[in-house]
């Protein structure tokens, strides 16, 4: 059998496993969360993840060297915590390497799945090999809902997903493309480009919610301008490490 035939056979086998699974609970789903100094949001995050843990989802936290002890607290409560160097791409790749599920969900520490999120993901992966949710940025500034609207519209048109949209993917495909490019920023754009070569994403209209804390702390209008400027610079070819310095 040729290499192409083997890859096709593996793809068909993975697709059939999603179609034929009864989805009693979510043992085939691994939720990977990179954390770094997240003590402020940790109680709410762990409470959110606990419900999926009870339903059989595998929860994988990856601590990027936190100084506030949030990884130790999560582990003491009973969550599985791995350790890596700092950086979302590196942390998410570390988590994916340890995950046992046939499907991977990459969830930011301040993002929350809808109540039926895992069920939606598994249903979507019967038809598509990867996808993302629409997102709603929470906060008391009217522009956050407008920013959310344009993020979702842009993602729908381009097929490029942001990390805040809870990207999900079949693990076999994630491994085939080599995971997230390990760069300090814009790793969500790069993995979307790689995944798009295999097909467009499943665009889930139901929303994940994510905290608007970085927008509100830095100033909403200032953050909008900063994000668009950095994305434009990246599109023009500015290296990710140089953009990261501007972001921080």
PDB file of C-alpha atoms in Angstrom:
ATOM      1  CA  UNK A   1       0.000   0.000   0.000  1.00  0.00           C
ATOM      2  CA  UNK A   2       1.380   3.434  -0.928  1.00  0.00           C
ATOM      3  CA  UNK A   3       1.908   6.247   1.582  1.00  0.00           C
ATOM      4  CA  UNK A   4      -1.049   8.122   0.095  1.00  0.00           C
ATOM      5  CA  UNK A   5      -3.258   5.046   0.430  1.00  0.00           C
ATOM      6  CA  UNK A   6      -2.201   4.555   4.048  1.00  0.00           C
ATOM      7  CA  UNK A   7      -3.000   8.191   4.864  1.00  0.00           C
ATOM      8  CA  UNK A   8      -6.376   7.881   3.159  1.00  0.00           C
ATOM      9  CA  UNK A   9      -7.148   4.660   5.023  1.00  0.00           C
ATOM     10  CA  UNK A  10      -6.223   6.282   8.355  1.00  0.00           C
ATOM     11  CA  UNK A  11      -8.398   9.281   7.539  1.00  0.00           C
ATOM     12  CA  UNK A  12     -11.362   7.058   6.697  1.00  0.00           C
ATOM     13  CA  UNK A  13     -10.810   5.022   9.878  1.00  0.00           C
ATOM     14  CA  UNK A  14     -10.769   8.183  12.007  1.00  0.00           C
ATOM     15  CA  UNK A  15     -13.893   9.495  10.282  1.00  0.00           C
ATOM     16  CA  UNK A  16     -15.708   6.218  10.865  1.00  0.00           C
ATOM     17  CA  UNK A  17     -14.739   6.225  14.539  1.00  0.00           C
ATOM     18  CA  UNK A  18     -16.514   9.558  14.960  1.00  0.00           C
ATOM     19  CA  UNK A  19     -19.543   8.406  12.983  1.00  0.00           C
ATOM     20  CA  UNK A  20     -19.929   5.118  14.825  1.00  0.00           C
ATOM     21  CA  UNK A  21     -19.133   6.182  18.388  1.00  0.00           C
ATOM     22  CA  UNK A  22     -22.114   6.343  20.693  1.00  0.00           C
ATOM     23  CA  UNK A  23     -20.706   9.415  22.466  1.00  0.00           C
ATOM     24  CA  UNK A  24     -21.801   8.167  25.893  1.00  0.00           C
ATOM     25  CA  UNK A  25     -19.927  10.862  27.764  1.00  0.00           C
ATOM     26  CA  UNK A  26     -16.889  12.278  26.001  1.00  0.00           C
ATOM     27  CA  UNK A  27     -13.983   9.863  26.528  1.00  0.00           C
ATOM     28  CA  UNK A  28     -12.741  10.604  23.009  1.00  0.00           C
ATOM     29  CA  UNK A  29     -12.477  14.351  23.680  1.00  0.00           C
ATOM     30  CA  UNK A  30      -9.437  16.029  25.273  1.00  0.00           C
ATOM     31  CA  UNK A  31      -9.714  19.662  26.389  1.00  0.00           C
ATOM     32  CA  UNK A  32      -6.285  21.312  26.543  1.00  0.00           C
ATOM     33  CA  UNK A  33      -5.853  24.535  28.511  1.00  0.00           C
ATOM     34  CA  UNK A  34      -2.572  26.483  28.651  1.00  0.00           C
ATOM     35  CA  UNK A  35      -2.218  28.398  31.920  1.00  0.00           C
ATOM     36  CA  UNK A  36       0.216  31.014  33.171  1.00  0.00           C
ATOM     37  CA  UNK A  37      -0.358  32.981  36.394  1.00  0.00           C
ATOM     38  CA  UNK A  38      -4.113  32.407  36.185  1.00  0.00           C
ATOM     39  CA  UNK A  39      -4.952  32.422  39.908  1.00  0.00           C
ATOM     40  CA  UNK A  40      -7.465  35.248  39.383  1.00  0.00           C
ATOM     41  CA  UNK A  41      -9.621  33.161  37.025  1.00  0.00           C
ATOM     42  CA  UNK A  42      -8.649  29.718  38.328  1.00  0.00           C
ATOM     43  CA  UNK A  43     -11.715  29.000  40.531  1.00  0.00           C
ATOM     44  CA  UNK A  44     -14.136  29.772  37.698  1.00  0.00           C
ATOM     45  CA  UNK A  45     -11.987  27.903  35.162  1.00  0.00           C
ATOM     46  CA  UNK A  46     -11.757  24.737  37.248  1.00  0.00           C
ATOM     47  CA  UNK A  47     -15.468  24.850  38.032  1.00  0.00           C
ATOM     48  CA  UNK A  48     -16.163  25.100  34.297  1.00  0.00           C
ATOM     49  CA  UNK A  49     -13.816  22.241  33.453  1.00  0.00           C
ATOM     50  CA  UNK A  50     -15.120  20.070  36.267  1.00  0.00           C
ATOM     51  CA  UNK A  51     -18.469  19.607  34.520  1.00  0.00           C
ATOM     52  CA  UNK A  52     -16.755  18.245  31.405  1.00  0.00           C
ATOM     53  CA  UNK A  53     -14.539  16.058  33.559  1.00  0.00           C
ATOM     54  CA  UNK A  54     -17.674  14.549  35.115  1.00  0.00           C
ATOM     55  CA  UNK A  55     -18.982  13.815  31.617  1.00  0.00           C
ATOM     56  CA  UNK A  56     -15.825  11.868  30.815  1.00  0.00           C
ATOM     57  CA  UNK A  57     -13.832  14.463  28.885  1.00  0.00           C
ATOM     58  CA  UNK A  58     -10.093  14.357  29.456  1.00  0.00           C
ATOM     59  CA  UNK A  59      -8.850  17.666  30.885  1.00  0.00           C
ATOM     60  CA  UNK A  60      -5.206  18.554  30.285  1.00  0.00           C
ATOM     61  CA  UNK A  61      -3.783  21.700  31.880  1.00  0.00           C
ATOM     62  CA  UNK A  62      -0.319  22.841  30.833  1.00  0.00           C
ATOM     63  CA  UNK A  63       1.472  25.282  33.125  1.00  0.00           C
ATOM     64  CA  UNK A  64       4.018  27.496  31.410  1.00  0.00           C
ATOM     65  CA  UNK A  65       6.005  28.264  34.557  1.00  0.00           C
ATOM     66  CA  UNK A  66       3.463  30.144  36.658  1.00  0.00           C
ATOM     67  CA  UNK A  67       4.784  32.094  39.642  1.00  0.00           C
ATOM     68  CA  UNK A  68       1.432  32.282  41.461  1.00  0.00           C
ATOM     69  CA  UNK A  69       1.072  28.549  42.132  1.00  0.00           C
ATOM     70  CA  UNK A  70      -2.063  28.106  39.991  1.00  0.00           C
ATOM     71  CA  UNK A  71      -0.758  24.858  38.501  1.00  0.00           C
ATOM     72  CA  UNK A  72      -0.086  23.400  41.949  1.00  0.00           C
ATOM     73  CA  UNK A  73      -3.575  24.355  43.118  1.00  0.00           C
ATOM     74  CA  UNK A  74      -5.207  22.726  40.085  1.00  0.00           C
ATOM     75  CA  UNK A  75      -3.178  19.567  40.602  1.00  0.00           C
ATOM     76  CA  UNK A  76      -4.033  19.433  44.303  1.00  0.00           C
ATOM     77  CA  UNK A  77      -7.727  19.575  43.416  1.00  0.00           C
ATOM     78  CA  UNK A  78      -7.321  16.567  41.128  1.00  0.00           C
ATOM     79  CA  UNK A  79      -6.661  17.966  37.673  1.00  0.00           C
ATOM     80  CA  UNK A  80      -3.907  16.648  35.440  1.00  0.00           C
ATOM     81  CA  UNK A  81      -1.229  19.328  35.036  1.00  0.00           C
ATOM     82  CA  UNK A  82       1.806  19.110  32.775  1.00  0.00           C
ATOM     83  CA  UNK A  83       4.642  21.607  32.636  1.00  0.00           C
ATOM     84  CA  UNK A  84       6.469  23.238  29.752  1.00  0.00           C
ATOM     85  CA  UNK A  85       8.232  26.429  28.851  1.00  0.00           C
ATOM     86  CA  UNK A  86       6.102  29.558  28.578  1.00  0.00           C
ATOM     87  CA  UNK A  87       4.205  30.211  25.351  1.00  0.00           C
ATOM     88  CA  UNK A  88       0.739  29.124  24.278  1.00  0.00           C
ATOM     89  CA  UNK A  89       1.924  27.241  21.192  1.00  0.00           C
ATOM     90  CA  UNK A  90       4.516  25.259  23.156  1.00  0.00           C
ATOM     91  CA  UNK A  91       2.070  24.619  26.004  1.00  0.00           C
ATOM     92  CA  UNK A  92      -0.719  23.462  23.691  1.00  0.00           C
ATOM     93  CA  UNK A  93       1.642  21.169  21.783  1.00  0.00           C
ATOM     94  CA  UNK A  94       2.809  19.700  25.096  1.00  0.00           C
ATOM     95  CA  UNK A  95      -0.791  19.067  26.106  1.00  0.00           C
ATOM     96  CA  UNK A  96      -1.679  17.525  22.748  1.00  0.00           C
ATOM     97  CA  UNK A  97       1.267  15.132  22.995  1.00  0.00           C
ATOM     98  CA  UNK A  98      -0.045  13.889  26.348  1.00  0.00           C
ATOM     99  CA  UNK A  99      -3.733  13.797  25.406  1.00  0.00           C
ATOM    100  CA  UNK A 100      -5.408  10.459  24.712  1.00  0.00           C
ATOM    101  CA  UNK A 101      -8.597  11.691  23.006  1.00  0.00           C
ATOM    102  CA  UNK A 102      -9.247  11.288  19.283  1.00  0.00           C
ATOM    103  CA  UNK A 103     -10.329  14.937  19.243  1.00  0.00           C
ATOM    104  CA  UNK A 104      -8.550  17.930  20.769  1.00  0.00           C
ATOM    105  CA  UNK A 105     -10.079  21.205  21.972  1.00  0.00           C
ATOM    106  CA  UNK A 106      -7.761  24.133  22.691  1.00  0.00           C
ATOM    107  CA  UNK A 107      -9.342  26.380  25.293  1.00  0.00           C
ATOM    108  CA  UNK A 108      -7.918  29.619  26.644  1.00  0.00           C
ATOM    109  CA  UNK A 109      -8.037  30.006  30.423  1.00  0.00           C
ATOM    110  CA  UNK A 110     -10.606  32.819  30.239  1.00  0.00           C
ATOM    111  CA  UNK A 111     -12.815  31.201  27.574  1.00  0.00           C
ATOM    112  CA  UNK A 112     -15.888  29.097  28.396  1.00  0.00           C
ATOM    113  CA  UNK A 113     -17.599  26.485  26.238  1.00  0.00           C
ATOM    114  CA  UNK A 114     -21.391  26.502  25.904  1.00  0.00           C
ATOM    115  CA  UNK A 115     -23.295  23.924  27.950  1.00  0.00           C
ATOM    116  CA  UNK A 116     -23.528  21.506  25.022  1.00  0.00           C
ATOM    117  CA  UNK A 117     -20.061  22.340  23.671  1.00  0.00           C
ATOM    118  CA  UNK A 118     -18.502  18.852  23.629  1.00  0.00           C
ATOM    119  CA  UNK A 119     -21.587  17.360  21.983  1.00  0.00           C
ATOM    120  CA  UNK A 120     -21.475  20.060  19.286  1.00  0.00           C
ATOM    121  CA  UNK A 121     -17.771  19.436  18.695  1.00  0.00           C
ATOM    122  CA  UNK A 122     -18.136  15.683  18.281  1.00  0.00           C
ATOM    123  CA  UNK A 123     -21.073  16.155  15.923  1.00  0.00           C
ATOM    124  CA  UNK A 124     -19.120  18.674  13.822  1.00  0.00           C
ATOM    125  CA  UNK A 125     -16.120  16.336  13.601  1.00  0.00           C
ATOM    126  CA  UNK A 126     -18.252  13.692  11.921  1.00  0.00           C
ATOM    127  CA  UNK A 127     -18.351  15.979   8.876  1.00  0.00           C
ATOM    128  CA  UNK A 128     -15.262  18.169   9.191  1.00  0.00           C
ATOM    129  CA  UNK A 129     -11.763  17.512  10.442  1.00  0.00           C
ATOM    130  CA  UNK A 130     -11.492  20.760  12.413  1.00  0.00           C
ATOM    131  CA  UNK A 131     -13.477  23.804  13.427  1.00  0.00           C
ATOM    132  CA  UNK A 132     -14.155  26.621  15.838  1.00  0.00           C
ATOM    133  CA  UNK A 133     -17.011  28.416  17.611  1.00  0.00           C
ATOM    134  CA  UNK A 134     -18.278  31.934  17.268  1.00  0.00           C
ATOM    135  CA  UNK A 135     -17.148  34.020  20.226  1.00  0.00           C
ATOM    136  CA  UNK A 136     -18.713  36.639  22.474  1.00  0.00           C
ATOM    137  CA  UNK A 137     -16.325  38.920  24.334  1.00  0.00           C
ATOM    138  CA  UNK A 138     -17.859  39.690  27.726  1.00  0.00           C
ATOM    139  CA  UNK A 139     -17.644  43.119  29.315  1.00  0.00           C
ATOM    140  CA  UNK A 140     -19.557  46.303  29.989  1.00  0.00           C
ATOM    141  CA  UNK A 141     -18.337  48.238  26.933  1.00  0.00           C
ATOM    142  CA  UNK A 142     -20.654  48.319  23.916  1.00  0.00           C
ATOM    143  CA  UNK A 143     -17.752  47.907  21.473  1.00  0.00           C
ATOM    144  CA  UNK A 144     -16.932  44.407  22.741  1.00  0.00           C
ATOM    145  CA  UNK A 145     -20.028  42.924  21.119  1.00  0.00           C
ATOM    146  CA  UNK A 146     -19.148  44.716  17.869  1.00  0.00           C
ATOM    147  CA  UNK A 147     -15.569  43.422  18.011  1.00  0.00           C
ATOM    148  CA  UNK A 148     -16.989  39.911  18.560  1.00  0.00           C
ATOM    149  CA  UNK A 149     -19.271  40.296  15.550  1.00  0.00           C
ATOM    150  CA  UNK A 150     -16.427  41.313  13.262  1.00  0.00           C
ATOM    151  CA  UNK A 151     -14.132  38.575  14.602  1.00  0.00           C
ATOM    152  CA  UNK A 152     -16.760  35.953  13.793  1.00  0.00           C
ATOM    153  CA  UNK A 153     -17.497  37.442  10.371  1.00  0.00           C
ATOM    154  CA  UNK A 154     -13.834  37.661   9.441  1.00  0.00           C
ATOM    155  CA  UNK A 155     -13.248  34.073  10.559  1.00  0.00           C
ATOM    156  CA  UNK A 156     -16.254  32.820   8.587  1.00  0.00           C
ATOM    157  CA  UNK A 157     -15.049  34.524   5.398  1.00  0.00           C
ATOM    158  CA  UNK A 158     -11.350  33.682   5.653  1.00  0.00           C
ATOM    159  CA  UNK A 159     -11.428  30.345   7.459  1.00  0.00           C
ATOM    160  CA  UNK A 160      -8.813  31.739   9.872  1.00  0.00           C
ATOM    161  CA  UNK A 161      -9.665  31.124  13.531  1.00  0.00           C
ATOM    162  CA  UNK A 162      -8.491  32.867  16.664  1.00  0.00           C
ATOM    163  CA  UNK A 163      -7.528  31.084  19.867  1.00  0.00           C
ATOM    164  CA  UNK A 164     -10.469  32.735  21.638  1.00  0.00           C
ATOM    165  CA  UNK A 165     -12.831  30.730  19.397  1.00  0.00           C
ATOM    166  CA  UNK A 166     -11.897  27.367  20.958  1.00  0.00           C
ATOM    167  CA  UNK A 167     -10.271  25.645  17.984  1.00  0.00           C
ATOM    168  CA  UNK A 168     -10.956  21.906  17.828  1.00  0.00           C
ATOM    169  CA  UNK A 169      -9.397  19.273  15.590  1.00  0.00           C
ATOM    170  CA  UNK A 170      -9.027  15.548  15.124  1.00  0.00           C
ATOM    171  CA  UNK A 171      -5.818  14.525  16.833  1.00  0.00           C
ATOM    172  CA  UNK A 172      -4.630  12.522  13.818  1.00  0.00           C
ATOM    173  CA  UNK A 173      -4.773  15.647  11.655  1.00  0.00           C
ATOM    174  CA  UNK A 174      -3.141  17.785  14.347  1.00  0.00           C
ATOM    175  CA  UNK A 175      -0.217  15.368  14.465  1.00  0.00           C
ATOM    176  CA  UNK A 176      -0.053  15.151  10.667  1.00  0.00           C
ATOM    177  CA  UNK A 177       0.447  18.918  10.285  1.00  0.00           C
ATOM    178  CA  UNK A 178       2.981  19.049  13.128  1.00  0.00           C
ATOM    179  CA  UNK A 179       0.849  20.906  15.677  1.00  0.00           C
ATOM    180  CA  UNK A 180       1.067  24.611  16.432  1.00  0.00           C
ATOM    181  CA  UNK A 181       4.090  26.409  15.002  1.00  0.00           C
ATOM    182  CA  UNK A 182       6.029  27.291  18.141  1.00  0.00           C
ATOM    183  CA  UNK A 183       6.136  31.055  17.854  1.00  0.00           C
ATOM    184  CA  UNK A 184       5.338  33.660  20.533  1.00  0.00           C
ATOM    185  CA  UNK A 185       2.216  35.066  18.874  1.00  0.00           C
ATOM    186  CA  UNK A 186      -0.157  34.483  15.920  1.00  0.00           C
ATOM    187  CA  UNK A 187       0.078  30.709  16.308  1.00  0.00           C
ATOM    188  CA  UNK A 188      -3.686  30.542  15.782  1.00  0.00           C
ATOM    189  CA  UNK A 189      -3.344  32.150  12.351  1.00  0.00           C
ATOM    190  CA  UNK A 190      -0.577  29.765  11.332  1.00  0.00           C
ATOM    191  CA  UNK A 191      -2.334  26.587  12.424  1.00  0.00           C
ATOM    192  CA  UNK A 192      -5.496  27.758  10.661  1.00  0.00           C
ATOM    193  CA  UNK A 193      -3.519  28.112   7.441  1.00  0.00           C
ATOM    194  CA  UNK A 194      -2.135  24.593   7.839  1.00  0.00           C
ATOM    195  CA  UNK A 195      -5.541  23.107   8.633  1.00  0.00           C
ATOM    196  CA  UNK A 196      -7.238  24.928   5.761  1.00  0.00           C
ATOM    197  CA  UNK A 197      -5.110  22.895   3.348  1.00  0.00           C
ATOM    198  CA  UNK A 198      -7.127  19.898   4.536  1.00  0.00           C
ATOM    199  CA  UNK A 199     -10.462  21.710   4.236  1.00  0.00           C
ATOM    200  CA  UNK A 200     -12.383  24.667   5.608  1.00  0.00           C
ATOM    201  CA  UNK A 201     -13.359  24.641   9.279  1.00  0.00           C
ATOM    202  CA  UNK A 202     -16.705  23.817  10.800  1.00  0.00           C
ATOM    203  CA  UNK A 203     -17.955  27.264  11.851  1.00  0.00           C
ATOM    204  CA  UNK A 204     -20.190  26.792  14.867  1.00  0.00           C
ATOM    205  CA  UNK A 205     -22.719  29.590  15.329  1.00  0.00           C
ATOM    206  CA  UNK A 206     -23.223  28.801  18.999  1.00  0.00           C
ATOM    207  CA  UNK A 207     -20.897  30.988  21.036  1.00  0.00           C
ATOM    208  CA  UNK A 208     -18.090  30.465  23.464  1.00  0.00           C
ATOM    209  CA  UNK A 209     -17.664  33.374  25.857  1.00  0.00           C
ATOM    210  CA  UNK A 210     -14.329  34.944  26.637  1.00  0.00           C
ATOM    211  CA  UNK A 211     -13.336  37.608  29.124  1.00  0.00           C
ATOM    212  CA  UNK A 212     -12.878  41.159  27.897  1.00  0.00           C
ATOM    213  CA  UNK A 213     -10.394  41.842  30.711  1.00  0.00           C
ATOM    214  CA  UNK A 214      -7.435  42.595  28.447  1.00  0.00           C
ATOM    215  CA  UNK A 215      -9.584  44.951  26.363  1.00  0.00           C
ATOM    216  CA  UNK A 216     -10.965  46.751  29.396  1.00  0.00           C
ATOM    217  CA  UNK A 217      -7.618  46.933  31.215  1.00  0.00           C
ATOM    218  CA  UNK A 218      -5.709  48.334  28.245  1.00  0.00           C
ATOM    219  CA  UNK A 219      -8.585  50.408  26.921  1.00  0.00           C
ATOM    220  CA  UNK A 220     -11.042  49.067  24.357  1.00  0.00           C
ATOM    221  CA  UNK A 221     -10.288  51.505  21.529  1.00  0.00           C
ATOM    222  CA  UNK A 222      -6.537  51.269  22.155  1.00  0.00           C
ATOM    223  CA  UNK A 223      -6.687  47.461  22.079  1.00  0.00           C
ATOM    224  CA  UNK A 224      -8.768  47.412  18.878  1.00  0.00           C
ATOM    225  CA  UNK A 225      -6.199  49.625  17.176  1.00  0.00           C
ATOM    226  CA  UNK A 226      -3.302  47.565  18.550  1.00  0.00           C
ATOM    227  CA  UNK A 227      -4.759  44.219  17.416  1.00  0.00           C
ATOM    228  CA  UNK A 228      -5.543  45.407  13.907  1.00  0.00           C
ATOM    229  CA  UNK A 229      -2.109  47.030  13.593  1.00  0.00           C
ATOM    230  CA  UNK A 230      -0.332  43.865  14.748  1.00  0.00           C
ATOM    231  CA  UNK A 231      -2.370  41.616  12.430  1.00  0.00           C
ATOM    232  CA  UNK A 232      -1.656  43.922   9.507  1.00  0.00           C
ATOM    233  CA  UNK A 233       2.061  43.919  10.355  1.00  0.00           C
ATOM    234  CA  UNK A 234       2.035  40.123  10.515  1.00  0.00           C
ATOM    235  CA  UNK A 235       0.235  39.931   7.161  1.00  0.00           C
ATOM    236  CA  UNK A 236       2.972  42.120   5.718  1.00  0.00           C
ATOM    237  CA  UNK A 237       5.625  39.696   6.954  1.00  0.00           C
ATOM    238  CA  UNK A 238       6.818  41.109  10.280  1.00  0.00           C
ATOM    239  CA  UNK A 239       8.323  38.256  12.391  1.00  0.00           C
ATOM    240  CA  UNK A 240       6.127  36.962  15.202  1.00  0.00           C
ATOM    241  CA  UNK A 241       8.759  37.609  17.900  1.00  0.00           C
ATOM    242  CA  UNK A 242       8.955  41.273  16.888  1.00  0.00           C
ATOM    243  CA  UNK A 243       5.170  41.559  16.999  1.00  0.00           C
ATOM    244  CA  UNK A 244       5.123  39.877  20.425  1.00  0.00           C
ATOM    245  CA  UNK A 245       7.364  42.609  21.818  1.00  0.00           C
ATOM    246  CA  UNK A 246       4.890  45.242  20.600  1.00  0.00           C
ATOM    247  CA  UNK A 247       1.955  43.289  22.045  1.00  0.00           C
ATOM    248  CA  UNK A 248       3.528  42.960  25.473  1.00  0.00           C
TER     249      UNK A 248
END
